[in-house]
Coordinates of C-alpha atoms in Angstrom, one line a residue:
Chain A
M1 CA 18.8 -14.0 -14.1
S2 CA 21.2 -10.7 -14.1
E3 CA 20.5 -8.2 -11.3
R4 CA 21.4 -5.3 -13.6
S5 CA 18.3 -5.4 -16.1
V6 CA 18.9 -3.4 -19.1
I7 CA 16.5 -0.6 -19.4
H8 CA 15.2 -0.8 -22.9
D9 CA 14.8 2.6 -24.7
I10 CA 11.3 2.4 -26.1
G11 CA 9.6 5.7 -25.5
Y12 CA 7.1 6.2 -22.4
Q13 CA 3.3 6.7 -23.7
R14 CA 1.1 8.9 -21.3
Y15 CA -2.2 7.6 -20.7
T16 CA -5.1 9.3 -22.0
G17 CA -7.9 6.9 -21.6
I18 CA -10.4 6.3 -19.2
R19 CA -10.0 6.3 -15.6
L20 CA -12.7 4.6 -13.5
G21 CA -13.4 5.9 -9.9
R22 CA -13.5 4.6 -6.6
G23 CA -16.5 2.4 -7.0
Y24 CA -14.8 0.5 -10.0
A25 CA -11.7 -0.1 -7.7
A26 CA -13.8 -1.5 -4.7
R27 CA -15.4 -3.8 -7.2
S28 CA -12.1 -4.9 -8.5
L29 CA -10.7 -5.4 -5.0
F30 CA -13.8 -7.4 -4.4
E31 CA -13.5 -9.7 -7.2
H32 CA -9.8 -10.1 -6.6
G33 CA -10.8 -11.1 -3.1
V34 CA -13.3 -13.9 -4.2
R35 CA -10.5 -15.3 -6.4
V36 CA -8.2 -15.2 -3.5
A37 CA -10.7 -17.0 -1.3
F38 CA -10.7 -19.7 -3.8
G39 CA -7.0 -19.8 -4.4
L40 CA -7.5 -19.0 -8.1
G41 CA -4.6 -17.5 -9.8
R42 CA -2.5 -18.4 -6.7
S43 CA -0.1 -21.1 -6.1
A44 CA -1.2 -24.6 -5.9
K45 CA -0.3 -24.6 -2.2
A46 CA -2.8 -21.7 -1.7
K47 CA -5.6 -24.0 -3.4
I48 CA -5.1 -27.1 -1.1
F49 CA -7.2 -26.2 2.1
P50 CA -9.9 -24.4 0.6
W51 CA -10.7 -27.1 -2.0
I52 CA -10.5 -29.5 0.5
V53 CA -13.3 -27.8 2.3
I54 CA -15.3 -27.3 -0.6
G55 CA -14.8 -31.1 -1.7
L56 CA -16.0 -32.1 1.9
V57 CA -19.1 -30.0 1.7
T58 CA -19.9 -31.0 -1.8
S59 CA -19.5 -34.6 -1.1
L60 CA -22.2 -34.1 1.7
A61 CA -24.5 -32.9 -1.0
L62 CA -23.5 -35.9 -3.2
I63 CA -24.2 -38.3 -0.4
V64 CA -27.7 -36.5 0.0
V65 CA -28.4 -36.9 -3.7
A66 CA -27.2 -40.5 -4.1
V67 CA -29.5 -41.5 -1.0
K68 CA -32.5 -39.4 -2.1
A69 CA -32.2 -41.4 -5.7
Q70 CA -31.9 -44.7 -3.9
T71 CA -34.5 -44.4 -1.4
G72 CA -36.5 -41.5 -2.3
E73 CA -35.6 -40.1 1.6
M74 CA -34.0 -36.7 1.9
I75 CA -31.3 -37.3 4.8
L76 CA -30.4 -33.6 5.1
T77 CA -32.5 -30.7 4.1
Y78 CA -31.4 -27.8 2.2
Q79 CA -31.9 -25.7 5.3
Q80 CA -29.9 -28.3 7.3
L81 CA -26.9 -28.2 5.3
P82 CA -25.1 -25.0 6.6
S83 CA -25.7 -26.3 10.3
T84 CA -24.3 -29.6 9.2
A85 CA -21.2 -28.1 7.4
S86 CA -20.8 -25.3 9.9
V87 CA -17.5 -26.6 11.3
L88 CA -16.3 -27.1 7.8
V89 CA -17.2 -23.5 7.1
M90 CA -15.4 -22.3 10.2
V91 CA -12.2 -23.9 9.0
F92 CA -12.6 -22.1 5.5
L93 CA -13.0 -19.1 7.4
A94 CA -9.8 -19.7 9.3
V95 CA -8.0 -20.3 6.0
V96 CA -9.4 -17.6 4.1
A97 CA -10.0 -14.8 6.2
P98 CA -6.4 -14.3 7.1
E99 CA -5.4 -14.8 3.6
L100 CA -7.8 -12.1 2.7
V101 CA -6.8 -9.3 5.4
S102 CA -3.8 -10.4 7.6
R103 CA -1.6 -10.8 4.3
D104 CA -1.9 -7.2 3.6
L105 CA -1.0 -6.2 7.2
R106 CA 1.8 -8.5 7.2
N107 CA 3.4 -7.4 3.9
Q108 CA 2.5 -3.8 4.7
T109 CA 0.6 -3.4 1.5
L110 CA -2.1 -1.1 2.8
P111 CA -0.3 1.9 2.1
L112 CA -0.3 1.1 -1.5
Y113 CA -4.0 0.8 -1.5
F114 CA -4.7 3.7 0.7
S115 CA -2.4 6.0 -1.4
R116 CA -5.0 5.4 -4.2
P117 CA -8.5 6.7 -4.7
L118 CA -9.8 3.7 -2.9
A119 CA -10.9 4.8 0.8
R120 CA -10.2 2.9 3.8
S121 CA -14.1 1.9 4.3
D122 CA -14.1 0.7 0.5
Y123 CA -11.3 -1.7 1.5
A124 CA -12.9 -3.2 4.5
L125 CA -16.2 -3.6 3.0
A126 CA -14.8 -4.9 -0.4
K127 CA -12.8 -7.6 1.8
L128 CA -15.9 -8.6 4.1
A129 CA -18.1 -8.9 0.9
A130 CA -15.5 -11.0 -0.9
L131 CA -15.5 -13.3 2.1
A132 CA -19.1 -13.6 2.7
T133 CA -19.6 -14.2 -1.0
A134 CA -17.1 -17.0 -0.9
V135 CA -18.7 -18.6 2.2
W136 CA -22.1 -18.3 0.7
L137 CA -20.9 -20.1 -2.5
L138 CA -19.3 -22.5 -0.4
M139 CA -22.9 -23.7 0.8
A140 CA -25.3 -22.6 -1.9
G141 CA -23.2 -24.5 -4.5
P142 CA -23.9 -27.9 -2.9
Q143 CA -27.3 -26.6 -2.0
L144 CA -27.7 -26.3 -5.8
L145 CA -26.1 -29.6 -6.6
M146 CA -28.7 -31.0 -4.3
F147 CA -31.5 -29.3 -5.9
L148 CA -30.3 -30.4 -9.5
G149 CA -30.0 -34.1 -8.0
S150 CA -33.6 -34.0 -6.4
A151 CA -35.0 -32.3 -9.7
F152 CA -34.0 -35.0 -11.9
T153 CA -35.7 -37.5 -9.5
A154 CA -38.8 -35.5 -9.0
E155 CA -41.9 -37.2 -10.4
N156 CA -43.4 -34.1 -11.9
A157 CA -43.2 -30.2 -12.1
S158 CA -44.7 -29.5 -8.9
G159 CA -42.2 -31.8 -7.3
V160 CA -39.4 -29.8 -8.9
A161 CA -41.1 -26.3 -7.7
A162 CA -41.1 -27.8 -4.2
E163 CA -37.4 -28.7 -4.6
A164 CA -36.7 -25.0 -5.8
R165 CA -38.6 -23.6 -2.9
G166 CA -36.5 -25.7 -0.6
M167 CA -33.4 -24.7 -2.1
L168 CA -34.0 -20.9 -1.7
G169 CA -35.0 -21.4 1.8
G170 CA -31.7 -23.1 2.0
W171 CA -30.0 -20.0 0.3
V172 CA -31.9 -17.8 3.0
V173 CA -30.3 -19.8 5.7
A174 CA -27.0 -20.0 4.1
T175 CA -26.9 -16.2 3.4
L176 CA -27.4 -15.6 7.3
Y177 CA -24.5 -17.9 8.1
A178 CA -22.5 -16.3 5.5
L179 CA -23.0 -13.0 7.0
V180 CA -22.7 -13.6 10.7
F181 CA -19.5 -15.9 10.2
S182 CA -17.7 -13.5 7.8
S183 CA -18.3 -10.1 9.5
L184 CA -16.9 -12.2 12.8
A185 CA -14.0 -13.7 10.9
V186 CA -12.7 -10.9 9.1
L187 CA -12.6 -8.7 12.3
I188 CA -10.8 -11.0 13.9
A189 CA -8.2 -11.4 11.0
S190 CA -7.8 -7.7 10.6
I191 CA -6.3 -7.5 14.0
A192 CA -3.9 -10.1 13.7
S193 CA -1.1 -9.5 11.1
R194 CA 0.2 -13.3 11.2
R195 CA -1.9 -15.7 9.3
A196 CA -1.4 -18.6 12.0
F197 CA -2.4 -16.3 14.9
A198 CA -5.4 -15.0 12.9
A199 CA -6.5 -18.7 11.9
G200 CA -6.1 -19.7 15.7
A201 CA -8.1 -16.9 17.1
I202 CA -10.9 -17.4 14.6
V203 CA -11.1 -21.0 15.4
V204 CA -10.9 -20.1 19.4
V205 CA -13.8 -17.6 19.3
F206 CA -16.0 -19.7 17.4
M207 CA -15.5 -22.9 19.3
I208 CA -15.3 -21.2 22.8
T209 CA -18.8 -20.1 22.7
S210 CA -20.3 -23.5 22.1
P211 CA -19.7 -25.0 25.5
V212 CA -21.0 -21.8 27.1
V213 CA -24.2 -22.2 25.0
G214 CA -24.4 -25.9 26.0
L215 CA -24.0 -25.1 29.7
L216 CA -26.4 -22.3 29.7
A217 CA -28.9 -24.5 27.8
A218 CA -28.6 -27.2 30.3
L219 CA -29.0 -25.1 33.2
G220 CA -32.3 -23.6 31.5
E221 CA -33.8 -27.1 31.3
G222 CA -35.8 -26.4 28.5
G223 CA -37.1 -22.8 29.8
A224 CA -36.7 -19.4 28.7
L225 CA -32.8 -19.6 29.4
S226 CA -32.5 -22.8 27.1
Q227 CA -34.5 -20.7 24.4
I228 CA -32.1 -17.7 24.6
A229 CA -28.7 -19.6 25.3
P230 CA -28.1 -20.6 21.5
M231 CA -27.6 -16.8 20.7
F232 CA -24.3 -16.5 22.3
S233 CA -22.7 -18.8 19.7
P234 CA -22.1 -17.9 15.9
F235 CA -22.9 -21.3 15.1
S236 CA -26.5 -21.5 16.8
L237 CA -27.3 -17.9 16.3
P238 CA -28.6 -18.4 12.5
E239 CA -30.2 -21.4 13.3
G240 CA -32.2 -19.5 16.0
V241 CA -33.3 -17.2 13.0
R242 CA -34.2 -20.2 11.0
S243 CA -36.6 -21.5 13.5
W244 CA -38.0 -17.9 13.8
L245 CA -38.5 -17.7 9.9
Y246 CA -39.4 -21.4 9.0
G247 CA -39.7 -23.2 12.5
T248 CA -37.3 -25.9 11.2
S249 CA -34.9 -25.9 14.0
F250 CA -34.6 -25.8 17.9
D251 CA -37.3 -24.4 19.8
V252 CA -36.7 -21.0 20.4
G253 CA -40.2 -20.1 22.0
P254 CA -41.3 -16.6 21.9
Y255 CA -37.6 -15.3 21.2
G256 CA -37.6 -15.6 17.4
P257 CA -37.6 -11.9 16.7
V258 CA -34.9 -11.4 19.3
Y259 CA -32.9 -14.1 17.4
G260 CA -33.3 -11.8 14.3
L261 CA -32.5 -8.7 16.2
V262 CA -29.2 -10.2 17.6
T263 CA -28.0 -11.6 14.2
L264 CA -28.6 -8.0 12.7
L265 CA -26.9 -6.3 15.8
S266 CA -23.9 -8.9 15.5
I267 CA -23.5 -8.2 11.7
T268 CA -23.7 -4.5 12.3
V269 CA -21.2 -4.2 15.1
C270 CA -18.7 -6.3 13.6
T271 CA -18.9 -4.4 10.5
L272 CA -18.7 -1.1 12.3
L273 CA -15.7 -2.2 14.3
L274 CA -14.0 -3.5 11.1
L275 CA -14.6 0.2 9.6
L276 CA -13.1 1.5 12.9
R277 CA -10.2 -1.0 12.6
Y278 CA -9.1 0.4 9.2
R279 CA -9.7 4.0 10.1
K280 CA -7.4 3.6 12.8
V281 CA -4.8 1.5 11.2
S282 CA -1.2 2.9 11.0
L283 CA 0.4 3.5 7.7
Chain B
M1 CA 0.8 26.8 -11.0
A2 CA 2.9 25.4 -8.2
L3 CA 3.1 21.5 -8.2
I4 CA 3.3 21.5 -4.2
A5 CA 2.6 24.4 -2.1
T6 CA 2.0 24.3 1.6
Q7 CA 1.3 27.3 4.2
S8 CA 2.4 26.9 7.8
L9 CA 2.1 23.2 7.4
T10 CA 2.2 21.8 10.9
K11 CA 1.7 18.1 12.1
T12 CA 1.9 17.3 15.8
Y13 CA 1.2 13.4 16.4
P14 CA -0.9 12.5 19.2
G15 CA 1.8 12.0 21.9
G16 CA 3.4 15.4 21.3
V17 CA 5.6 14.6 18.5
T18 CA 6.0 17.4 16.0
A19 CA 6.9 16.0 12.8
L20 CA 6.5 19.0 10.5
S21 CA 6.3 22.7 11.9
D22 CA 5.3 25.7 10.3
L23 CA 6.3 24.6 6.8
T24 CA 5.6 27.0 4.3
L25 CA 6.9 26.5 0.6
S26 CA 6.2 26.4 -3.0
V27 CA 7.8 24.2 -5.6
E28 CA 7.5 24.1 -9.3
P29 CA 7.0 21.0 -11.4
G30 CA 10.2 19.0 -12.2
I31 CA 12.3 16.7 -10.0
I32 CA 12.2 17.8 -6.4
G33 CA 14.6 16.5 -4.0
L34 CA 13.2 16.4 -0.3
V35 CA 16.3 15.9 1.7
G36 CA 16.8 15.6 5.5
A37 CA 18.1 13.2 8.3
N38 CA 16.1 10.3 9.3
G39 CA 13.1 11.6 11.4
A40 CA 13.1 15.1 9.9
G41 CA 9.8 14.7 8.8
K42 CA 10.2 13.7 5.2
S43 CA 7.8 10.6 5.4
T44 CA 5.1 12.8 7.2
M45 CA 5.3 15.5 4.7
I46 CA 4.7 12.8 1.9
K47 CA 1.9 11.3 3.6
T48 CA 0.3 14.5 4.1
L49 CA 0.6 15.4 0.6
L50 CA -1.3 12.3 -0.3
G51 CA -4.0 13.0 2.2
L52 CA -3.4 10.0 4.2
L53 CA -2.4 12.2 7.4
T54 CA -4.3 15.3 8.2
P55 CA -2.1 18.3 8.9
T56 CA -2.8 19.5 12.5
S57 CA -2.9 23.2 11.2
G58 CA -1.9 24.8 7.8
Q59 CA -2.7 23.9 4.5
A60 CA -1.2 22.0 1.7
Q61 CA -1.8 22.0 -2.1
V62 CA -0.8 19.3 -4.6
L63 CA -1.6 19.6 -8.3
G64 CA -3.7 22.6 -7.2
L65 CA -5.8 20.3 -5.0
D66 CA -6.1 20.2 -1.2
P67 CA -5.4 16.7 -0.2
T68 CA -7.2 16.8 3.0
T69 CA -10.5 17.8 1.1
A70 CA -9.9 16.2 -2.3
G71 CA -8.0 13.5 -1.3
E72 CA -9.4 11.1 -3.8
Q73 CA -8.8 13.0 -6.7
V74 CA -5.2 14.0 -5.4
R75 CA -4.4 10.1 -5.0
A76 CA -6.1 9.2 -8.4
R77 CA -3.2 11.4 -9.9
V78 CA -0.2 10.8 -7.7
G79 CA 1.7 7.5 -7.4
Y80 CA 3.4 6.7 -4.4
M81 CA 6.5 4.5 -3.3
P82 CA 6.8 3.8 0.2
E83 CA 10.2 3.4 2.1
H84 CA 9.5 -0.1 3.7
D85 CA 8.8 -3.4 2.0
C86 CA 5.3 -3.3 0.7
L87 CA 5.3 -6.1 -1.7
P88 CA 3.2 -9.7 -1.2
P89 CA 6.0 -12.3 -1.8
D90 CA 3.6 -14.8 -3.2
M91 CA 2.3 -12.8 -5.9
I92 CA 3.5 -12.6 -9.5
A93 CA 5.0 -9.2 -10.1
A94 CA 3.0 -8.4 -13.5
E95 CA -0.2 -9.4 -11.7
F96 CA 0.7 -7.5 -8.6
V97 CA 1.1 -4.3 -10.7
T98 CA -2.0 -5.1 -12.8
H99 CA -4.0 -5.3 -9.7
M100 CA -2.6 -2.0 -8.3
G101 CA -3.3 -0.5 -11.5
R102 CA -7.0 -1.5 -11.6
M103 CA -7.1 -0.2 -7.9
T104 CA -6.4 3.1 -9.3
G105 CA -9.1 3.0 -12.1
L106 CA -7.8 1.4 -15.0
P107 CA -9.9 -1.0 -16.9
R108 CA -8.6 -4.6 -16.7
T109 CA -7.1 -4.9 -20.2
V110 CA -5.7 -1.5 -19.9
A111 CA -4.3 -2.2 -16.3
R112 CA -2.6 -5.6 -17.8
E113 CA -1.0 -3.5 -20.7
R114 CA 0.3 -0.5 -18.7
A115 CA 1.6 -3.0 -15.9
S116 CA 3.9 -4.8 -18.6
E117 CA 4.8 -1.2 -20.0
A118 CA 5.6 0.1 -16.3
L119 CA 7.6 -3.0 -15.5
R120 CA 9.5 -2.6 -18.7
H121 CA 10.3 0.9 -18.0
V122 CA 11.7 0.2 -14.9
G123 CA 14.0 -2.7 -16.5
L124 CA 11.9 -5.7 -15.5
Y125 CA 10.7 -7.7 -18.5
E126 CA 11.7 -11.3 -18.8
E127 CA 11.3 -11.5 -14.9
R128 CA 7.9 -10.2 -14.7
Y129 CA 6.1 -13.2 -14.6
R130 CA 8.0 -14.6 -11.6
Q131 CA 6.9 -14.5 -7.8
I132 CA 8.1 -11.2 -6.1
G133 CA 9.5 -13.4 -3.3
G134 CA 12.3 -14.5 -5.3
Y135 CA 13.2 -11.0 -6.4
S136 CA 16.4 -9.2 -5.2
T137 CA 16.2 -6.2 -3.2
G138 CA 16.8 -4.1 -6.4
M139 CA 14.2 -5.9 -8.2
K140 CA 11.7 -5.3 -5.6
Q141 CA 12.5 -1.7 -5.6
R142 CA 11.9 -1.6 -9.1
V143 CA 8.2 -3.2 -8.7
K144 CA 7.5 -0.6 -6.0
L145 CA 8.5 2.1 -8.6
A146 CA 6.4 0.2 -11.3
Q147 CA 3.1 0.1 -9.2
A148 CA 3.5 3.7 -8.5
L149 CA 4.0 4.4 -12.1
V150 CA 1.3 2.0 -13.6
H151 CA -1.5 4.6 -13.8
D152 CA 0.8 7.3 -15.5
P153 CA 0.5 9.7 -12.4
D154 CA 1.3 13.5 -12.7
L155 CA 3.4 13.3 -9.8
L156 CA 5.5 10.6 -8.3
L157 CA 6.2 10.7 -4.4
L158 CA 9.4 8.4 -3.8
D159 CA 10.1 7.8 -0.1
E160 CA 13.8 6.6 -0.1
P161 CA 13.8 4.8 -3.3
T162 CA 17.5 3.8 -3.1
N163 CA 17.3 2.3 0.2
G164 CA 19.0 -0.9 0.6
L165 CA 20.6 -0.7 -2.9
D166 CA 24.3 -1.2 -3.5
P167 CA 26.1 1.6 -5.4
A168 CA 25.6 0.3 -8.7
G169 CA 21.9 0.0 -8.2
R170 CA 21.5 3.3 -6.5
D171 CA 23.0 4.9 -9.6
A172 CA 20.5 2.9 -11.9
M173 CA 17.6 3.8 -9.7
L174 CA 18.6 7.5 -9.9
T175 CA 19.2 7.3 -13.5
L176 CA 15.8 5.9 -13.8
I177 CA 14.1 8.6 -11.6
H178 CA 15.8 11.1 -13.7
R179 CA 14.4 9.6 -16.9
I180 CA 10.9 9.6 -15.4
G181 CA 11.3 13.4 -14.9
T182 CA 12.8 14.4 -17.9
E183 CA 11.5 11.8 -20.6
F184 CA 8.2 10.8 -19.2
G185 CA 7.0 14.3 -18.2
I186 CA 6.1 13.5 -15.0
S187 CA 7.0 15.3 -11.8
V188 CA 9.0 13.7 -9.0
V189 CA 9.6 14.0 -5.5
V190 CA 12.4 12.0 -4.2
C191 CA 12.9 11.9 -0.5
S192 CA 16.4 11.0 0.9
H193 CA 18.7 11.7 3.6
L194 CA 21.7 11.6 1.3
L195 CA 21.8 15.2 -0.3
G196 CA 25.0 14.4 -2.2
E197 CA 23.2 11.4 -3.9
I198 CA 20.1 13.1 -5.3
E199 CA 21.3 16.7 -5.8
R200 CA 22.6 15.8 -9.1
I201 CA 19.4 14.6 -10.6
C202 CA 17.1 17.2 -9.0
D203 CA 15.9 20.5 -10.3
S204 CA 14.8 21.7 -6.9
L205 CA 15.7 20.9 -3.4
I206 CA 13.6 21.1 -0.2
A207 CA 15.9 20.7 2.9
I208 CA 14.1 20.1 6.2
E209 CA 15.2 19.4 9.7
G210 CA 13.3 18.5 12.8
G211 CA 10.2 19.4 10.7
R212 CA 11.1 22.9 10.0
L213 CA 12.2 24.3 6.6
L214 CA 15.9 25.0 6.1
R215 CA 15.8 25.9 2.3
A216 CA 13.4 25.2 -0.7
D217 CA 14.9 26.7 -4.0
R218 CA 15.9 25.5 -7.4
V219 CA 19.3 24.0 -7.5
D220 CA 20.6 26.2 -10.1
A221 CA 19.6 29.3 -7.9
M222 CA 21.5 27.7 -5.2
T223 CA 24.6 27.2 -7.0
T224 CA 24.9 30.4 -9.3
G225 CA 27.7 33.0 -8.0
T226 CA 28.7 30.3 -5.3
D227 CA 31.8 29.4 -6.9
V228 CA 35.1 29.7 -4.9
L229 CA 38.9 29.6 -5.6
A230 CA 41.0 27.7 -3.6
I231 CA 44.5 28.8 -2.8
E232 CA 47.2 26.8 -1.4
V233 CA 50.7 28.2 -0.5
A234 CA 53.6 26.4 0.8
E235 CA 54.2 29.1 3.6
G236 CA 52.7 32.4 4.7
T237 CA 49.2 31.2 4.8
D238 CA 48.2 33.7 7.3
E239 CA 50.2 36.9 5.6
L240 CA 48.3 35.8 2.2
S241 CA 44.9 36.0 4.1
A242 CA 45.7 39.3 5.6
A243 CA 47.0 41.0 2.4
L244 CA 43.9 39.4 0.5
A245 CA 41.8 41.2 3.3
Q246 CA 43.6 44.6 2.4
R247 CA 42.5 44.4 -1.2
G248 CA 39.0 43.6 -0.2
L249 CA 38.9 39.7 -0.5
T250 CA 37.5 37.9 2.3
A251 CA 39.4 34.5 2.7
T252 CA 38.4 31.9 5.0
A253 CA 41.0 29.2 5.8
E254 CA 40.0 25.6 5.2
G255 CA 42.7 23.2 6.3
R256 CA 45.9 24.4 4.5
M257 CA 44.0 26.2 2.0
L258 CA 42.2 29.7 1.5
L259 CA 38.9 30.0 0.1
V260 CA 38.2 33.2 -1.8
P261 CA 34.5 33.9 -3.2
L262 CA 35.0 34.4 -7.2
A263 CA 33.4 37.5 -8.3
D264 CA 34.8 37.7 -11.7
E265 CA 37.8 37.0 -14.0
D266 CA 39.6 39.8 -11.9
T267 CA 39.7 38.0 -8.9
Y268 CA 42.1 35.6 -10.4
D269 CA 44.6 38.5 -11.3
L270 CA 44.2 40.2 -7.9
I271 CA 45.2 36.9 -6.1
L272 CA 47.9 36.3 -8.3
R273 CA 49.4 39.8 -7.8
T274 CA 48.8 39.5 -4.1
V275 CA 50.9 36.2 -3.9
A276 CA 53.4 37.7 -6.2
D277 CA 53.9 40.8 -4.1
L278 CA 54.4 38.7 -0.9
D279 CA 56.8 36.3 -2.9
L280 CA 55.2 33.3 -1.8
P281 CA 55.3 29.8 -3.4
L282 CA 52.0 29.1 -4.8
H283 CA 51.1 25.4 -5.0
R284 CA 47.8 25.5 -6.1
L285 CA 45.0 28.0 -7.5
D286 CA 41.8 26.4 -8.7
Q287 CA 38.1 27.1 -9.2
R288 CA 35.8 24.8 -7.0
R289 CA 32.1 24.8 -7.6
H290 CA 30.3 24.7 -4.2
R291 CA 28.3 21.9 -3.6
V292 CA 24.6 22.1 -2.3
A293 CA 25.4 20.2 0.8
E294 CA 28.1 23.2 1.6
L295 CA 25.4 25.9 1.2
F296 CA 23.4 24.2 3.8
S297 CA 26.1 23.5 6.0
T298 CA 27.1 27.2 5.8
A299 CA 23.5 28.4 6.0
A300 CA 22.8 26.3 9.3
P301 CA 24.7 24.1 11.2
Q302 CA 23.4 20.6 10.8
P303 CA 25.8 17.8 11.8
S304 CA 23.1 15.1 11.5
L305 CA 22.6 15.7 7.7
E306 CA 24.4 13.1 6.2
V307 CA 26.3 13.8 3.1
T308 CA 28.0 11.6 0.5
H309 CA 29.9 12.8 -2.2
V310 CA 29.0 10.7 -5.3

């Protein structure tokens, strides 16, 4: 292709139509973010990792459905799916969060966004919402698949209703995971402009907490300390809330509400730090 | 209404660097050249006009709006092309410009149409479905311009648009900017450290140095009445200078030539008569148009202002 492109002389048209505001721009950015998360409209290379993870989580659900159909036994409940898939979800975060935010830092695209009506906080929140939605879909999709499989094998309407209730419970847990994981991952990725560093940092932060929790729990010997210890890992924090709400996970003793509070605090603090990060970002 | 007006605009960065100092100016719509050496405060000025930086003191108005309080409205009507690389290499140009159009509030289908239009106007048409990473510097500069143009702004702020381009690319870019300013009816502020390069497409010039305003005026106001006559004689240059001074003409020496301000047609006669009286061999007598650059260099010494004559 020649470098010296010809400028065709067709008159310029001024635009007099509708101009939608900041809210529309933020919604568009969110939508764009969700598409980026799944590699839609991107090269095949960008699709590989997200879709491998999606494939694995989906096959988890398919196995559950298949076993249920054969034996009638549910080897994994709707609520257990997020925790079983949590390492896969983390891999998804490590791939997608840098894709969403580090890329804009690396390519210095931020000045183009911030020289438009979009506010810095709009940008940060749209990216966070996009990641949380993508992560939620990653878990809620397979849960829906489990429901559809189970509903077909259910004997009567009340059986289907019970499955639906189960799925909704699973969605609540998936929402908790999505919010806790995403807020932390976006915050980490927003600090690193290199994707590889961002991905590594996310894995390190998520993984390093697990042995700490294990150690504390062992020290507590089933006492108060071991009931509190899981709070310190993003992997087990949502599980604690699940126990508090449904009593279906590990023993949290009387600390259920504390889990709820810490979860809320974690999401809030990460989001505020993210907003601060983008307020301070140099252009 | 002035396109851009500032009153005692000052920006001091934390750390004590003063990028803009007590800048007061007012410019009319058109193509405005913002010239100054690297580090003179051009980019700071642009970012302040966009409301991306808050001035330490003083005020600015862009399109009649204050960017510090009405940043959103200002940014909706302004297009900005940064100096540095700012494009995602793995995105397709048409999609990227469409995305940026939506970020400025264009509905989806309109954004797609206008992105194609904008890319066509900057001279990218066939190539627009390729990934930006495979583009040449010249094509990337055009995409940067297209994303600033996609939402049909009332004002374009272009930070060093000719950066990294070869002479032909520079010419094409400047011609394009001139077209945008004249045919498209969009006011443009062009930042450059090369005064000689942009003066020919500009209606007005703002020259800043070390954050201070050197001069802001219309180009025609700067060049009126500034024509000079260059006289070259084979010998007796000093005698001629003295003789001209006696007849009320101030001649300044420049190399082997004498420069005399051209007041009217009589100046020619006066000089010819002086030369004839002294019986000096005249080599040259011609009219030279003062370049804007020379105005600045005589107004204030500014060795750091790089000037290239195109």
